[in-house]
């Protein structure tokens, strides 16, 4: 079994005692804690600074005006735009996911959407709608505390957007007019990745990464996303702290992931030349939720996938493997041709992701056992093998998914 599961659980509890929004004091306290832990294990720990844009929601208010007046609780979407203190008022139009068939050619209305439009949808709406009201995807979800990449507002235009609960959105289908107020501020801050390293004994230039993002979304404690993954990365560091390995181990706890993979993009940009020596990234995003199963997304070759499946079977860990890009820091490495395996946990706890429901009560020590066992062995086997046991090449088909992710889904590169 994974003997550091209890350690991972206790660390995840401490990390998720408060929100860790990028550049916040909560994030700084979590960072100090992981720096202390990794240093005490004998790793060489450094902070890697980078500049990142953050937002602060000052006011988010929504009011239905017709047929009767009432206010509706909402949460502002970071970087979507502003209405000014006076707000905007207009006819409410249901547009589903921003489907062109439903989007009016006129201007001056407020859209009611069943899901967040993608970048292309956003582009079409930004010139026409005064604002956007997005329904939560399930009747059981609290309000999402999320953002769109700051580039969307800068390049596509202002589209002040808020999330509302599913039940409120359902009632709003009968409403005719609404008023929306969204006031937010933007600023640039210095954020830090934590980088802990130990040189390999035989192939020190070849690096095996273990990564997780330490930041949370705005105002959310982010227990499963991603205090759990951060704690598991540190627990793997602990398990390997006195195990001699041929390759260099590098643990990175990223900041700015929830704002569009900013920490990992800064990291790979600063170390572009080193990336050809990066053998594998084991990325841990979404962990610790009680009552779940182990999953893995391989962004790499078939032989990497087969190596993971072989190891999982050897260990007796059931894992559902797919070949894809994950919306997480591993994508930044994939962009530069570095393969990754994203080990994560599927669990009922994930239903509240990016809402205040993602809280420490959802964590349980047993949740770290199997993903911990699998991730630890992947890292150990690859870092200590005489030859890397898989093809490092990322197949064309997966590369296309990575490109598509950055251009359309995340939408931060043209
Ligand atoms: Zn995450």
JSON list of N, CA and C in Angstrom, two decimals, residues 55-93:
[
{"chain": "A", "resi": 55, "resn": "UNK", "atom": "N", "xyz": [-8.01, 39.15, -10.79]},
{"chain": "A", "resi": 55, "resn": "UNK", "atom": "CA", "xyz": [-9.20, 40.01, -10.73]},
{"chain": "A", "resi": 55, "resn": "UNK", "atom": "C", "xyz": [-9.76, 40.00, -9.32]},
{"chain": "A", "resi": 56, "resn": "UNK", "atom": "N", "xyz": [-10.59, 40.98, -9.05]},
{"chain": "A", "resi": 56, "resn": "UNK", "atom": "CA", "xyz": [-11.32, 40.99, -7.78]},
{"chain": "A", "resi": 56, "resn": "UNK", "atom": "C", "xyz": [-12.74, 41.45, -8.07]},
{"chain": "A", "resi": 57, "resn": "UNK", "atom": "N", "xyz": [-13.70, 40.63, -7.69]},
{"chain": "A", "resi": 57, "resn": "UNK", "atom": "CA", "xyz": [-15.11, 40.98, -7.93]},
{"chain": "A", "resi": 57, "resn": "UNK", "atom": "C", "xyz": [-15.56, 41.94, -6.82]},
{"chain": "A", "resi": 58, "resn": "UNK", "atom": "N", "xyz": [-16.00, 43.16, -7.20]},
{"chain": "A", "resi": 58, "resn": "UNK", "atom": "CA", "xyz": [-16.47, 44.14, -6.23]},
{"chain": "A", "resi": 58, "resn": "UNK", "atom": "C", "xyz": [-17.98, 44.05, -6.02]},
{"chain": "A", "resi": 59, "resn": "UNK", "atom": "N", "xyz": [-18.70, 43.83, -7.11]},
{"chain": "A", "resi": 59, "resn": "UNK", "atom": "CA", "xyz": [-20.17, 43.81, -7.03]},
{"chain": "A", "resi": 59, "resn": "UNK", "atom": "C", "xyz": [-20.69, 42.89, -8.11]},
{"chain": "A", "resi": 60, "resn": "UNK", "atom": "N", "xyz": [-21.60, 41.99, -7.77]},
{"chain": "A", "resi": 60, "resn": "UNK", "atom": "CA", "xyz": [-22.28, 41.13, -8.77]},
{"chain": "A", "resi": 60, "resn": "UNK", "atom": "C", "xyz": [-23.73, 41.03, -8.34]},
{"chain": "A", "resi": 61, "resn": "UNK", "atom": "N", "xyz": [-24.61, 41.69, -9.08]},
{"chain": "A", "resi": 61, "resn": "UNK", "atom": "CA", "xyz": [-26.04, 41.72, -8.72]},
{"chain": "A", "resi": 61, "resn": "UNK", "atom": "C", "xyz": [-26.88, 41.52, -9.97]},
{"chain": "A", "resi": 62, "resn": "UNK", "atom": "N", "xyz": [-27.94, 40.75, -9.79]},
{"chain": "A", "resi": 62, "resn": "UNK", "atom": "CA", "xyz": [-28.83, 40.48, -10.92]},
{"chain": "A", "resi": 62, "resn": "UNK", "atom": "C", "xyz": [-30.26, 40.67, -10.44]},
{"chain": "A", "resi": 63, "resn": "UNK", "atom": "N", "xyz": [-31.07, 41.33, -11.27]},
{"chain": "A", "resi": 63, "resn": "UNK", "atom": "CA", "xyz": [-32.46, 41.59, -10.91]},
{"chain": "A", "resi": 63, "resn": "UNK", "atom": "C", "xyz": [-33.35, 41.31, -12.12]},
{"chain": "A", "resi": 64, "resn": "UNK", "atom": "N", "xyz": [-34.38, 40.53, -11.89]},
{"chain": "A", "resi": 64, "resn": "UNK", "atom": "CA", "xyz": [-35.39, 40.33, -12.93]},
{"chain": "A", "resi": 64, "resn": "UNK", "atom": "C", "xyz": [-36.37, 41.49, -12.80]},
{"chain": "A", "resi": 65, "resn": "UNK", "atom": "N", "xyz": [-36.74, 42.14, -13.93]},
{"chain": "A", "resi": 65, "resn": "UNK", "atom": "CA", "xyz": [-37.59, 43.33, -13.87]},
{"chain": "A", "resi": 65, "resn": "UNK", "atom": "C", "xyz": [-39.04, 43.04, -14.29]},
{"chain": "A", "resi": 66, "resn": "UNK", "atom": "N", "xyz": [-39.22, 42.12, -15.21]},
{"chain": "A", "resi": 66, "resn": "UNK", "atom": "CA", "xyz": [-40.57, 41.76, -15.69]},
{"chain": "A", "resi": 66, "resn": "UNK", "atom": "C", "xyz": [-40.64, 40.24, -15.83]},
{"chain": "A", "resi": 67, "resn": "UNK", "atom": "N", "xyz": [-41.75, 39.58, -15.59]},
{"chain": "A", "resi": 67, "resn": "UNK", "atom": "CA", "xyz": [-43.04, 40.17, -15.24]},
{"chain": "A", "resi": 67, "resn": "UNK", "atom": "C", "xyz": [-43.10, 40.78, -13.83]},
{"chain": "A", "resi": 68, "resn": "UNK", "atom": "N", "xyz": [-42.35, 40.25, -12.84]},
{"chain": "A", "resi": 68, "resn": "UNK", "atom": "CA", "xyz": [-42.33, 40.95, -11.53]},
{"chain": "A", "resi": 68, "resn": "UNK", "atom": "C", "xyz": [-40.88, 41.15, -11.12]},
{"chain": "A", "resi": 69, "resn": "UNK", "atom": "N", "xyz": [-40.63, 42.14, -10.27]},
{"chain": "A", "resi": 69, "resn": "UNK", "atom": "CA", "xyz": [-39.28, 42.46, -9.84]},
{"chain": "A", "resi": 69, "resn": "UNK", "atom": "C", "xyz": [-38.80, 41.52, -8.75]},
{"chain": "A", "resi": 70, "resn": "UNK", "atom": "N", "xyz": [-37.61, 40.95, -8.93]},
{"chain": "A", "resi": 70, "resn": "UNK", "atom": "CA", "xyz": [-36.99, 40.19, -7.84]},
{"chain": "A", "resi": 70, "resn": "UNK", "atom": "C", "xyz": [-35.51, 40.07, -8.11]},
{"chain": "A", "resi": 71, "resn": "UNK", "atom": "N", "xyz": [-34.73, 39.93, -7.03]},
{"chain": "A", "resi": 71, "resn": "UNK", "atom": "CA", "xyz": [-33.30, 39.79, -7.24]},
{"chain": "A", "resi": 71, "resn": "UNK", "atom": "C", "xyz": [-32.91, 38.32, -7.22]},
{"chain": "A", "resi": 72, "resn": "UNK", "atom": "N", "xyz": [-31.84, 38.00, -7.94]},
{"chain": "A", "resi": 72, "resn": "UNK", "atom": "CA", "xyz": [-31.39, 36.62, -8.12]},
{"chain": "A", "resi": 72, "resn": "UNK", "atom": "C", "xyz": [-29.92, 36.56, -7.71]},
{"chain": "A", "resi": 73, "resn": "UNK", "atom": "N", "xyz": [-29.60, 35.64, -6.82]},
{"chain": "A", "resi": 73, "resn": "UNK", "atom": "CA", "xyz": [-28.20, 35.53, -6.38]},
{"chain": "A", "resi": 73, "resn": "UNK", "atom": "C", "xyz": [-27.32, 35.08, -7.55]},
{"chain": "A", "resi": 74, "resn": "UNK", "atom": "N", "xyz": [-26.15, 35.69, -7.67]},
{"chain": "A", "resi": 74, "resn": "UNK", "atom": "CA", "xyz": [-25.28, 35.34, -8.80]},
{"chain": "A", "resi": 74, "resn": "UNK", "atom": "C", "xyz": [-23.80, 35.46, -8.38]},
{"chain": "A", "resi": 75, "resn": "UNK", "atom": "N", "xyz": [-22.92, 34.90, -9.19]},
{"chain": "A", "resi": 75, "resn": "UNK", "atom": "CA", "xyz": [-21.48, 35.02, -8.96]},
{"chain": "A", "resi": 75, "resn": "UNK", "atom": "C", "xyz": [-20.83, 35.52, -10.25]},
{"chain": "A", "resi": 76, "resn": "UNK", "atom": "N", "xyz": [-20.02, 36.54, -10.13]},
{"chain": "A", "resi": 76, "resn": "UNK", "atom": "CA", "xyz": [-19.39, 37.14, -11.31]},
{"chain": "A", "resi": 76, "resn": "UNK", "atom": "C", "xyz": [-18.32, 36.24, -11.91]},
{"chain": "A", "resi": 77, "resn": "UNK", "atom": "N", "xyz": [-18.21, 36.30, -13.23]},
{"chain": "A", "resi": 77, "resn": "UNK", "atom": "CA", "xyz": [-17.15, 35.56, -13.94]},
{"chain": "A", "resi": 77, "resn": "UNK", "atom": "C", "xyz": [-15.94, 36.47, -14.08]},
{"chain": "A", "resi": 78, "resn": "UNK", "atom": "N", "xyz": [-14.82, 36.04, -13.50]},
{"chain": "A", "resi": 78, "resn": "UNK", "atom": "CA", "xyz": [-13.60, 36.84, -13.53]},
{"chain": "A", "resi": 78, "resn": "UNK", "atom": "C", "xyz": [-13.16, 37.17, -14.94]},
{"chain": "A", "resi": 79, "resn": "UNK", "atom": "N", "xyz": [-12.72, 38.40, -15.17]},
{"chain": "A", "resi": 79, "resn": "UNK", "atom": "CA", "xyz": [-12.20, 38.89, -16.46]},
{"chain": "A", "resi": 79, "resn": "UNK", "atom": "C", "xyz": [-13.24, 38.98, -17.57]},
{"chain": "A", "resi": 80, "resn": "UNK", "atom": "N", "xyz": [-14.54, 38.71, -17.25]},
{"chain": "A", "resi": 80, "resn": "UNK", "atom": "CA", "xyz": [-15.53, 38.74, -18.34]},
{"chain": "A", "resi": 80, "resn": "UNK", "atom": "C", "xyz": [-15.82, 40.17, -18.78]},
{"chain": "A", "resi": 81, "resn": "UNK", "atom": "N", "xyz": [-15.81, 41.11, -17.83]},
{"chain": "A", "resi": 81, "resn": "UNK", "atom": "CA", "xyz": [-16.08, 42.50, -18.18]},
{"chain": "A", "resi": 81, "resn": "UNK", "atom": "C", "xyz": [-16.79, 43.22, -17.05]},
{"chain": "A", "resi": 82, "resn": "UNK", "atom": "N", "xyz": [-17.20, 44.45, -17.29]},
{"chain": "A", "resi": 82, "resn": "UNK", "atom": "CA", "xyz": [-17.86, 45.26, -16.26]},
{"chain": "A", "resi": 82, "resn": "UNK", "atom": "C", "xyz": [-19.07, 45.98, -16.86]},
{"chain": "A", "resi": 83, "resn": "UNK", "atom": "N", "xyz": [-20.01, 46.29, -15.96]},
{"chain": "A", "resi": 83, "resn": "UNK", "atom": "CA", "xyz": [-21.21, 47.04, -16.38]},
{"chain": "A", "resi": 83, "resn": "UNK", "atom": "C", "xyz": [-21.16, 48.47, -15.88]},
{"chain": "A", "resi": 84, "resn": "UNK", "atom": "N", "xyz": [-20.20, 48.79, -15.00]},
{"chain": "A", "resi": 84, "resn": "UNK", "atom": "CA", "xyz": [-20.25, 50.05, -14.27]},
{"chain": "A", "resi": 84, "resn": "UNK", "atom": "C", "xyz": [-21.23, 49.92, -13.12]},
{"chain": "A", "resi": 85, "resn": "UNK", "atom": "N", "xyz": [-21.15, 50.86, -12.14]},
{"chain": "A", "resi": 85, "resn": "UNK", "atom": "CA", "xyz": [-21.99, 50.79, -10.93]},
{"chain": "A", "resi": 85, "resn": "UNK", "atom": "C", "xyz": [-23.49, 50.89, -11.28]},
{"chain": "A", "resi": 86, "resn": "UNK", "atom": "N", "xyz": [-23.81, 51.58, -12.36]},
{"chain": "A", "resi": 86, "resn": "UNK", "atom": "CA", "xyz": [-25.24, 51.77, -12.73]},
{"chain": "A", "resi": 86, "resn": "UNK", "atom": "C", "xyz": [-25.85, 50.52, -13.37]},
{"chain": "A", "resi": 87, "resn": "UNK", "atom": "N", "xyz": [-25.00, 49.59, -13.84]},
{"chain": "A", "resi": 87, "resn": "UNK", "atom": "CA", "xyz": [-25.49, 48.34, -14.41]},
{"chain": "A", "resi": 87, "resn": "UNK", "atom": "C", "xyz": [-26.01, 48.49, -15.83]},
{"chain": "A", "resi": 88, "resn": "UNK", "atom": "N", "xyz": [-26.46, 47.35, -16.38]},
{"chain": "A", "resi": 88, "resn": "UNK", "atom": "CA", "xyz": [-27.07, 47.37, -17.72]},
{"chain": "A", "resi": 88, "resn": "UNK", "atom": "C", "xyz": [-28.46, 46.75, -17.62]},
{"chain": "A", "resi": 89, "resn": "UNK", "atom": "N", "xyz": [-29.36, 47.19, -18.49]},
{"chain": "A", "resi": 89, "resn": "UNK", "atom": "CA", "xyz": [-30.73, 46.72, -18.44]},
{"chain": "A", "resi": 89, "resn": "UNK", "atom": "C", "xyz": [-31.18, 46.36, -19.85]},
{"chain": "A", "resi": 90, "resn": "UNK", "atom": "N", "xyz": [-31.84, 45.21, -20.01]},
{"chain": "A", "resi": 90, "resn": "UNK", "atom": "CA", "xyz": [-32.28, 44.85, -21.35]},
{"chain": "A", "resi": 90, "resn": "UNK", "atom": "C", "xyz": [-33.20, 43.64, -21.35]},
{"chain": "A", "resi": 91, "resn": "UNK", "atom": "N", "xyz": [-33.67, 43.33, -22.53]},
{"chain": "A", "resi": 91, "resn": "UNK", "atom": "CA", "xyz": [-34.52, 42.16, -22.74]},
{"chain": "A", "resi": 91, "resn": "UNK", "atom": "C", "xyz": [-33.67, 40.91, -22.46]},
{"chain": "A", "resi": 92, "resn": "UNK", "atom": "N", "xyz": [-34.29, 39.91, -21.86]},
{"chain": "A", "resi": 92, "resn": "UNK", "atom": "CA", "xyz": [-33.59, 38.66, -21.56]},
{"chain": "A", "resi": 92, "resn": "UNK", "atom": "C", "xyz": [-33.87, 37.67, -22.69]},
{"chain": "A", "resi": 93, "resn": "UNK", "atom": "N", "xyz": [-32.79, 37.13, -23.30]},
{"chain": "A", "resi": 93, "resn": "UNK", "atom": "CA", "xyz": [-32.95, 36.23, -24.45]},
{"chain": "A", "resi": 93, "resn": "UNK", "atom": "C", "xyz": [-32.25, 34.91, -24.17]}
]
